[in-house]
Amino acid sequence: MYSPTLESPARDTGSQLSGWEHPVEKPAETPSRLRALVRPWLAVLCAAALGASVGVVIGVGLAREITLDVDGKLTTHRSFAADVRGALKAAGVPYERGDMVSPPPSAEIGDDMTIVVRHARPLTLNLDGTSSTHLTTALNVQDALVELKMNPNKLQLSTTRLRQIPVEGFELDARSQRKVTIVAGSMRIETTTTGRTVKEVLEESNVELGEGDKVSPGLSTFPPEDTVIRVTPGLPPHTIPISADVAALNWDALARCVSGNDAKSAPGGLYGFGLKMWLAVGGEKRPVDWPEAEQTYRAQLLYQRLAGDWKRAWPECGHRL
């Protein structure tokens, strides 16, 4: 009779019942193994971060702070450009030949540098009636006139000296101040004028012209600096002719003896006329109000009326005739 033994072989009942084998579980990763896997990536990330930081520092170090003064308008920029040309290009500031750029475009950029740009603009100047056009980089009328080597203090302007000149251009009327002298009869006037014509100068000085008066230079003439304007009264009509014998006498010698040949010698002029005698021979006003030719004509008339008796008119000098 068969009898089972007390000890029977062990059986894996679970395996037999299910017909499947349980998967073998892998042991958990140890901390040291994790560190080994992460360490290379940390190194890469740190290197990248360090490179970015160095790049920022280097970039900031290379950038320079500059100030742009473009036609008087100031702006501040940080520029990586090596020269002025590059800085202006980066800032979008154009310039052409004739414009003023300081420092020049080829100059190196420095810290806290100020770059000045002045764009050329046309200025039409009407000076004393003559027009001319100039290109200027000045921003106002005063600086433009100085640039043209003119003294603004000696000009009468159609606008204020600080008037801004736009880039598209500006038209300016100006009159120069000039010293002129007016000689009218016995009157002598020295004046400073901005008048464009002799007529304007006479009007400014309240010099009235009589009928027949002659003016030299002509009334429409422009009077430059140091012009002498002479006003010669229109001569009264010479209705009585002078004989050839009387005209041939030495009237110049008589005038030198009487007045030193000075037509303005007061009160009687070249020939020492008394006022009554002057009027008696058809003279007008006073002898000194007339030129030499008029005074000589009246002296010759007097000589003819006296029938050559010069002692009655010029007792001390008549023999010089």
Coordinates of C-alpha atoms in Angstrom, one line a residue:
M1 CA 0.0 0.0 0.0
Y2 CA 1.4 3.2 -1.0
S3 CA 1.8 5.9 1.7
P4 CA 2.7 9.4 1.2
T5 CA 5.8 10.7 2.8
L6 CA 5.6 13.3 5.4
E7 CA 7.7 15.7 3.2
S8 CA 6.5 16.3 -0.3
P9 CA 8.2 18.6 -2.8
A10 CA 7.3 22.2 -2.7
R11 CA 5.0 23.5 -5.5
D12 CA 4.5 26.9 -6.9
T13 CA 0.7 26.7 -6.8
G14 CA 0.3 30.3 -8.0
S15 CA 2.1 29.6 -11.2
Q16 CA 0.3 26.5 -11.9
L17 CA -3.1 28.0 -11.3
S18 CA -2.6 31.0 -13.5
G19 CA -0.5 29.7 -16.2
W20 CA 1.6 33.0 -16.4
E21 CA 4.9 34.0 -15.0
H22 CA 5.2 37.1 -12.8
P23 CA 7.5 39.8 -14.4
V24 CA 10.7 40.3 -12.7
E25 CA 10.8 43.7 -11.0
K26 CA 13.9 46.0 -11.6
P27 CA 15.6 47.4 -8.6
A28 CA 15.0 51.2 -7.9
E29 CA 17.6 53.7 -9.3
T30 CA 20.0 54.8 -6.7
P31 CA 20.7 58.5 -6.0
S32 CA 24.3 58.2 -7.2
R33 CA 23.1 56.9 -10.6
L34 CA 20.6 59.8 -11.0
R35 CA 23.4 62.3 -10.3
A36 CA 25.5 60.6 -13.0
L37 CA 22.7 61.0 -15.5
V38 CA 21.9 64.7 -14.7
R39 CA 25.4 66.0 -14.3
P40 CA 26.2 66.4 -18.1
W41 CA 23.1 68.3 -18.8
L42 CA 23.6 70.6 -15.9
A43 CA 27.1 71.4 -17.3
V44 CA 25.6 72.2 -20.7
L45 CA 22.9 74.5 -19.2
C46 CA 25.4 76.3 -17.0
A47 CA 27.7 76.9 -19.9
A48 CA 24.9 78.3 -22.0
A49 CA 23.8 80.6 -19.2
L50 CA 27.3 81.8 -18.6
G51 CA 27.8 82.5 -22.3
A52 CA 24.6 84.5 -22.4
S53 CA 25.6 86.5 -19.4
V54 CA 29.1 87.2 -20.8
G55 CA 27.5 88.2 -24.1
V56 CA 25.3 90.7 -22.4
V57 CA 28.1 92.1 -20.3
I58 CA 30.4 92.4 -23.4
G59 CA 27.6 94.0 -25.4
V60 CA 26.8 96.5 -22.8
G61 CA 30.5 97.3 -22.6
L62 CA 30.8 97.9 -26.3
A63 CA 27.8 100.2 -26.6
R64 CA 28.6 103.9 -26.1
E65 CA 26.2 106.6 -25.1
I66 CA 26.1 109.4 -27.6
T67 CA 24.0 112.6 -28.0
L68 CA 22.8 113.6 -31.5
D69 CA 22.1 117.3 -32.1
V70 CA 20.2 117.4 -35.4
D71 CA 19.2 120.9 -36.5
G72 CA 19.0 121.9 -32.8
K73 CA 17.0 118.9 -31.6
L74 CA 18.8 116.7 -29.0
T75 CA 18.4 113.0 -28.6
T76 CA 20.4 110.4 -26.7
H77 CA 21.3 106.9 -28.1
R78 CA 23.4 103.8 -27.2
S79 CA 25.4 102.9 -30.2
F80 CA 27.6 100.0 -31.2
A81 CA 28.9 101.8 -34.3
A82 CA 32.7 102.3 -34.7
D83 CA 32.5 105.8 -36.3
V84 CA 30.2 108.8 -36.7
R85 CA 29.0 107.6 -40.1
G86 CA 27.7 104.3 -38.6
A87 CA 26.1 106.0 -35.6
L88 CA 24.1 108.4 -37.9
K89 CA 23.1 105.5 -40.1
A90 CA 21.9 103.5 -37.2
A91 CA 19.9 106.4 -35.9
G92 CA 18.3 107.1 -39.3
V93 CA 19.9 110.6 -39.7
P94 CA 20.7 111.3 -43.4
Y95 CA 23.2 113.9 -44.6
E96 CA 24.4 115.1 -47.9
R97 CA 27.2 117.1 -49.4
G98 CA 26.9 120.6 -48.2
D99 CA 25.5 119.6 -44.8
M100 CA 27.6 120.1 -41.7
V101 CA 28.6 117.1 -39.6
S102 CA 30.8 117.5 -36.6
P103 CA 32.9 115.5 -35.7
P104 CA 33.4 114.4 -39.4
P105 CA 31.8 111.1 -40.5
S106 CA 35.1 109.2 -40.3
A107 CA 35.7 110.1 -36.7
E108 CA 35.7 107.3 -34.1
I109 CA 32.9 107.1 -31.6
G110 CA 33.8 107.9 -28.0
D111 CA 31.9 107.8 -24.8
D112 CA 29.5 110.7 -24.1
M113 CA 30.2 112.1 -27.6
T114 CA 27.9 114.8 -29.1
I115 CA 27.5 114.6 -32.8
V116 CA 26.2 117.8 -34.4
V117 CA 24.3 117.7 -37.8
R118 CA 23.2 120.9 -39.6
H119 CA 21.3 120.3 -42.9
A120 CA 22.0 123.0 -45.5
R121 CA 19.0 125.2 -46.4
P122 CA 18.5 127.9 -49.0
L123 CA 18.4 131.6 -47.9
T124 CA 17.3 134.1 -50.5
L125 CA 18.7 137.5 -49.4
N126 CA 17.2 140.7 -50.9
L127 CA 19.9 143.3 -49.9
D128 CA 19.3 146.9 -50.9
G129 CA 17.2 145.7 -53.8
T130 CA 19.6 143.1 -55.1
S131 CA 18.6 139.4 -54.7
S132 CA 20.9 136.4 -54.2
T133 CA 20.5 132.9 -52.9
H134 CA 22.9 131.1 -50.5
L135 CA 23.1 127.7 -48.9
T136 CA 23.5 128.0 -45.2
T137 CA 23.7 125.5 -42.3
A138 CA 22.8 128.2 -39.8
L139 CA 19.6 127.7 -37.9
N140 CA 18.6 131.4 -37.6
V141 CA 18.8 134.7 -39.5
Q142 CA 21.6 136.2 -37.3
D143 CA 23.9 133.2 -37.6
A144 CA 23.2 133.0 -41.3
L145 CA 24.3 136.6 -41.8
V146 CA 27.4 136.1 -39.8
E147 CA 28.2 133.0 -41.9
L148 CA 27.8 135.4 -44.9
K149 CA 30.3 137.8 -43.3
M150 CA 27.6 140.4 -42.7
N151 CA 27.1 142.4 -39.5
P152 CA 23.4 142.0 -38.4
N153 CA 23.8 145.2 -36.3
K154 CA 24.3 147.3 -39.5
L155 CA 21.2 145.9 -41.3
Q156 CA 17.6 146.7 -41.2
L157 CA 15.8 143.4 -41.5
S158 CA 12.3 142.3 -42.5
T159 CA 12.2 139.9 -39.5
T160 CA 13.8 139.4 -36.1
R161 CA 17.4 138.2 -36.1
L162 CA 16.5 135.0 -34.1
R163 CA 13.9 134.0 -36.8
Q164 CA 14.4 130.2 -37.4
I165 CA 15.3 129.2 -41.0
P166 CA 13.4 126.1 -42.0
V167 CA 15.1 123.3 -44.1
E168 CA 12.9 124.2 -47.1
G169 CA 14.4 127.7 -47.1
F170 CA 13.5 131.3 -46.3
E171 CA 13.5 134.8 -48.0
L172 CA 14.9 137.8 -46.2
D173 CA 14.7 141.5 -47.0
A174 CA 17.6 143.6 -45.7
R175 CA 18.8 147.2 -46.0
S176 CA 22.4 148.1 -45.2
Q177 CA 23.1 151.1 -43.0
R178 CA 25.4 153.6 -44.7
K179 CA 27.0 157.0 -43.9
V180 CA 26.2 159.7 -46.4
T181 CA 26.6 163.4 -46.6
I182 CA 24.1 165.9 -48.0
V183 CA 25.3 169.3 -49.3
A184 CA 22.4 171.6 -50.1
G185 CA 23.4 175.3 -50.5
S186 CA 25.1 176.3 -47.3
M187 CA 23.6 173.3 -45.4
R188 CA 25.7 170.2 -44.8
I189 CA 24.1 167.1 -43.2
E190 CA 26.0 163.9 -42.3
T191 CA 23.6 161.1 -41.6
T192 CA 23.3 157.3 -41.4
T193 CA 20.6 155.8 -43.7
T194 CA 19.1 152.6 -45.0
G195 CA 17.5 154.4 -47.9
R196 CA 17.6 152.5 -51.2
T197 CA 17.7 155.7 -53.3
V198 CA 19.0 159.3 -53.1
K199 CA 15.4 160.4 -53.0
E200 CA 14.7 158.3 -49.9
V201 CA 17.8 159.7 -48.2
L202 CA 16.7 163.3 -48.8
E203 CA 13.2 162.6 -47.6
E204 CA 14.6 161.0 -44.4
S205 CA 16.6 164.1 -43.8
N206 CA 13.7 166.5 -44.5
V207 CA 15.5 168.1 -47.4
E208 CA 12.9 169.7 -49.7
L209 CA 13.7 170.2 -53.4
G210 CA 12.8 173.4 -55.1
E211 CA 11.7 173.7 -58.7
G212 CA 14.6 173.4 -61.0
D213 CA 17.0 172.1 -58.2
K214 CA 19.6 169.7 -59.5
V215 CA 20.6 166.6 -57.5
S216 CA 23.8 164.6 -57.9
P217 CA 23.8 161.6 -57.9
G218 CA 20.4 161.3 -59.5
L219 CA 17.3 160.8 -57.3
S220 CA 16.9 157.1 -58.3
T221 CA 20.5 156.2 -57.7
F222 CA 21.5 153.8 -54.9
P223 CA 23.8 155.7 -52.4
P224 CA 26.6 153.4 -51.2
E225 CA 28.8 154.1 -48.2
D226 CA 30.4 157.6 -48.0
T227 CA 28.2 159.0 -50.8
V228 CA 28.1 162.8 -51.0
I229 CA 24.7 164.0 -52.3
R230 CA 24.8 167.5 -53.7
V231 CA 21.7 169.6 -54.1
T232 CA 22.2 172.6 -56.4
P233 CA 19.4 175.1 -56.5
G234 CA 17.9 175.7 -59.9
L235 CA 19.4 178.9 -61.2
P236 CA 17.1 181.9 -61.8
P237 CA 16.8 182.8 -65.5
H238 CA 19.8 184.6 -67.0
T239 CA 17.9 187.1 -69.1
I240 CA 20.6 189.7 -69.5
P241 CA 23.6 188.6 -71.5
I242 CA 27.2 189.3 -70.4
S243 CA 29.5 191.0 -72.9
A244 CA 32.6 189.1 -74.0
D245 CA 34.9 191.8 -72.6
V246 CA 33.3 191.6 -69.1
A247 CA 33.3 187.8 -69.2
A248 CA 37.0 187.8 -70.1
L249 CA 38.0 189.7 -67.0
N250 CA 39.9 187.9 -64.2
W251 CA 36.9 187.1 -61.9
D252 CA 38.8 184.3 -60.3
A253 CA 41.5 186.8 -59.0
L254 CA 38.7 189.1 -57.7
A255 CA 37.1 186.2 -55.8
R256 CA 40.4 185.2 -54.3
C257 CA 41.0 188.7 -53.1
V258 CA 37.5 189.2 -51.6
S259 CA 36.7 185.9 -50.1
G260 CA 39.6 183.5 -50.6
N261 CA 37.6 182.0 -53.4
D262 CA 35.1 180.6 -51.0
A263 CA 31.5 180.6 -52.3
K264 CA 30.2 179.8 -48.8
S265 CA 32.0 182.7 -47.2
A266 CA 29.3 184.5 -45.1
P267 CA 27.5 186.7 -45.7
G268 CA 28.3 187.9 -49.2
G269 CA 29.8 184.8 -50.9
L270 CA 32.6 184.9 -53.5
Y271 CA 32.3 188.6 -54.2
G272 CA 31.2 190.1 -50.9
F273 CA 27.7 191.0 -52.0
G274 CA 25.5 193.0 -49.6
L275 CA 21.9 191.6 -49.6
K276 CA 20.4 194.7 -51.1
M277 CA 22.9 194.8 -53.9
W278 CA 22.4 191.1 -54.5
L279 CA 18.7 191.5 -54.9
A280 CA 19.2 194.5 -57.1
V281 CA 21.0 192.5 -59.8
G282 CA 18.2 189.8 -59.8
G283 CA 19.7 187.5 -57.1
E284 CA 17.4 185.4 -55.0
K285 CA 17.8 184.2 -51.4
R286 CA 21.4 184.9 -50.3
P287 CA 24.6 184.7 -52.3
V288 CA 25.9 181.8 -50.3
D289 CA 22.8 179.7 -51.2
W290 CA 24.0 179.6 -54.8
P291 CA 26.9 177.9 -56.7
E292 CA 29.9 179.8 -58.0
A293 CA 28.4 180.2 -61.5
E294 CA 25.4 182.0 -60.3
Q295 CA 27.4 184.3 -58.0
T296 CA 29.8 185.2 -60.8
Y297 CA 26.9 185.9 -63.2
R298 CA 25.4 188.4 -60.7
A299 CA 28.9 190.0 -60.1
Q300 CA 29.3 190.5 -63.9
L301 CA 25.8 192.1 -64.1
L302 CA 26.8 194.5 -61.4
Y303 CA 30.0 195.4 -63.2
Q304 CA 28.1 196.1 -66.4
R305 CA 25.5 198.3 -64.5
L306 CA 28.4 200.3 -62.9
A307 CA 29.9 200.7 -66.4
G308 CA 33.1 199.2 -65.2
D309 CA 33.5 201.4 -62.2
W310 CA 34.8 198.6 -60.0
K311 CA 35.9 201.0 -57.2
R312 CA 32.2 201.5 -56.2
A313 CA 31.7 197.7 -55.7
W314 CA 35.2 196.4 -54.8
P315 CA 37.3 199.3 -53.8
E316 CA 40.1 197.2 -52.3
C317 CA 40.1 194.3 -54.7
G318 CA 38.6 195.5 -58.0
H319 CA 42.0 196.2 -59.5
R320 CA 42.6 192.4 -59.6
L321 CA 40.1 192.2 -62.5

